[in-house]
Amino acid sequence: MNIAALYKLSYGVYIIASKKREKLNGQIANTVFQVTAEPPKVAVSINKNNLTHEFISNSKVFTVSVLSKETPMKFISLFGFRSGRDINKFENIKYKLGISGAPIVLDNTISYLEIKVTNEIDLGSHTLFIGEAIDADIIHEGEPMTYAYYHEIKRGKAPKTAPTYIEEGIKSPPSKLSKYKCKICGYVYNPEIGDPASNIKPGTPFEELPNDWRCPICGAPKSEFEKID
C-alpha cells in the first residue's frame, strides 16, 4: 500500500482554540470539515494527548480560525509544535473572545467559526468533536492555506500527534554534505539548499550553522537534530 496517496486528500490549515475556565489554548489542525448545512455543523479530530483536547472536553466549545496562504511558518510552529503546557501561546498575538468565551485568533486569519460541541466520537488516539456553529465571520478577503501548499511550498511537516501524520523516509539523491533531521518536527536541514529565510546560504554544512540557529519550523535548537546520512 502506498500511503503517500493520503497526501492527495484535500485539507486546510487552521487554528483550533478553546478555553478551560480562565485559561486559553490553541493548536494547528487540518482535519476540519463541515458535516451538515442545516443547522451548520463542523467536525474536527484532535489528539487526546494535546492540551486543546482537554480544554474542548472541559468547555464543550472551540473556535476555528482559517489561516491565510501568507501565514509565516514561525506563526504556524507556535501553535503546531509548541505545547500550551509550557508557554502561553496567546501572549503576543491578536485575538478576541467569542460569544462562548473561547478565543478567536485574529493574526493571519481570513475567517473564523465558533462551535458548540454537540457530539463526540472516540477514535482511539483521537476524538472527533462535532458541533453546531454559533457564530462565524470573515475578517478579510484572501486565499486560505491548503495542507498541500503547506507541505509543498512552505515545506512544513505534520506533528506526530496529527491525525494525518506519516513517517517520511528520505528519498533525495545522496549528497556529499550530510543532512540533519529535527527530532521534534521532522524538518530536514539540507546543506545544498541551506535556510534562505535565516540567511543561511546553500552549501553551508550543518556543523557550520551558528550556535543560535534554530529549526525554521518548530524553533528547536541544533542539539535537537540528528544526522540522517
PDB file of C-alpha atoms in Angstrom, residues 12-18 24-32 42 44 46 52 56 62-68 71-81 89-90 93-95 102-115 145:
ATOM      1  CA  GLY A  12      -6.782  23.218   5.022  1.00  0.00           C
ATOM      2  CA  VAL A  13      -4.629  24.641   7.822  1.00  0.00           C
ATOM      3  CA  TYR A  14      -6.488  26.007  10.839  1.00  0.00           C
ATOM      4  CA  ILE A  15      -6.020  27.056  14.445  1.00  0.00           C
ATOM      5  CA  ILE A  16      -8.392  25.251  16.798  1.00  0.00           C
ATOM      6  CA  ALA A  17      -8.723  27.127  20.103  1.00  0.00           C
ATOM      7  CA  SER A  18     -10.666  26.583  23.300  1.00  0.00           C
ATOM      8  CA  LEU A  24      -6.789  29.662  26.797  1.00  0.00           C
ATOM      9  CA  ASN A  25      -5.045  27.350  24.367  1.00  0.00           C
ATOM     10  CA  GLY A  26      -4.935  26.536  20.680  1.00  0.00           C
ATOM     11  CA  GLN A  27      -3.263  24.279  18.140  1.00  0.00           C
ATOM     12  CA  ILE A  28      -2.835  23.750  14.429  1.00  0.00           C
ATOM     13  CA  ALA A  29      -5.208  21.242  12.821  1.00  0.00           C
ATOM     14  CA  ASN A  30      -6.022  20.271   9.257  1.00  0.00           C
ATOM     15  CA  THR A  31      -8.902  17.831   9.759  1.00  0.00           C
ATOM     16  CA  VAL A  32     -11.748  20.350   9.930  1.00  0.00           C
ATOM     17  CA  VAL A  42     -18.487  21.192  11.813  1.00  0.00           C
ATOM     18  CA  VAL A  44     -12.540  18.313  13.973  1.00  0.00           C
ATOM     19  CA  ILE A  46      -7.979  16.247  17.997  1.00  0.00           C
ATOM     20  CA  THR A  52      -6.517  21.616  23.391  1.00  0.00           C
ATOM     21  CA  ILE A  56     -12.555  21.269  24.466  1.00  0.00           C
ATOM     22  CA  PHE A  62     -13.971  25.593  20.259  1.00  0.00           C
ATOM     23  CA  THR A  63     -13.158  28.077  17.518  1.00  0.00           C
ATOM     24  CA  VAL A  64     -11.732  27.530  14.051  1.00  0.00           C
ATOM     25  CA  SER A  65      -9.502  30.258  12.622  1.00  0.00           C
ATOM     26  CA  VAL A  66      -8.902  29.796   8.890  1.00  0.00           C
ATOM     27  CA  LEU A  67      -5.295  30.762   8.139  1.00  0.00           C
ATOM     28  CA  SER A  68      -4.301  32.745   5.067  1.00  0.00           C
ATOM     29  CA  THR A  71       0.843  32.848   7.151  1.00  0.00           C
ATOM     30  CA  PRO A  72       4.541  32.666   8.170  1.00  0.00           C
ATOM     31  CA  MET A  73       5.968  29.344   9.311  1.00  0.00           C
ATOM     32  CA  LYS A  74       7.049  30.754  12.671  1.00  0.00           C
ATOM     33  CA  PHE A  75       3.420  31.547  13.449  1.00  0.00           C
ATOM     34  CA  ILE A  76       2.338  28.044  12.442  1.00  0.00           C
ATOM     35  CA  SER A  77       5.102  26.473  14.523  1.00  0.00           C
ATOM     36  CA  LEU A  78       3.955  28.440  17.600  1.00  0.00           C
ATOM     37  CA  PHE A  79       0.589  26.700  17.510  1.00  0.00           C
ATOM     38  CA  GLY A  80       1.716  23.473  15.840  1.00  0.00           C
ATOM     39  CA  PHE A  81       4.928  22.454  17.573  1.00  0.00           C
ATOM     40  CA  LYS A  89       0.532  30.842  23.028  1.00  0.00           C
ATOM     41  CA  PHE A  90      -1.765  33.865  23.196  1.00  0.00           C
ATOM     42  CA  ILE A  93      -0.780  37.642  19.326  1.00  0.00           C
ATOM     43  CA  LYS A  94      -4.012  39.407  18.464  1.00  0.00           C
ATOM     44  CA  TYR A  95      -7.196  37.611  19.448  1.00  0.00           C
ATOM     45  CA  ALA A 102     -13.342  30.756  23.554  1.00  0.00           C
ATOM     46  CA  PRO A 103     -10.502  32.693  21.875  1.00  0.00           C
ATOM     47  CA  ILE A 104     -10.557  33.590  18.183  1.00  0.00           C
ATOM     48  CA  VAL A 105      -7.118  34.148  16.652  1.00  0.00           C
ATOM     49  CA  LEU A 106      -7.043  37.306  14.512  1.00  0.00           C
ATOM     50  CA  ASP A 107      -3.439  37.319  13.280  1.00  0.00           C
ATOM     51  CA  ASN A 108      -3.114  35.720   9.799  1.00  0.00           C
ATOM     52  CA  THR A 109      -6.804  34.736   9.881  1.00  0.00           C
ATOM     53  CA  ILE A 110      -9.208  35.333   6.999  1.00  0.00           C
ATOM     54  CA  SER A 111     -12.351  33.908   8.645  1.00  0.00           C
ATOM     55  CA  TYR A 112     -13.482  32.083  11.742  1.00  0.00           C
ATOM     56  CA  LEU A 113     -16.151  29.798  13.152  1.00  0.00           C
ATOM     57  CA  GLU A 114     -17.278  29.392  16.742  1.00  0.00           C
ATOM     58  CA  ILE A 115     -18.584  25.931  17.582  1.00  0.00           C
ATOM     59  CA  MET A 145      -3.757  27.986   3.066  1.00  0.00           C
TER      60      MET A 145
END
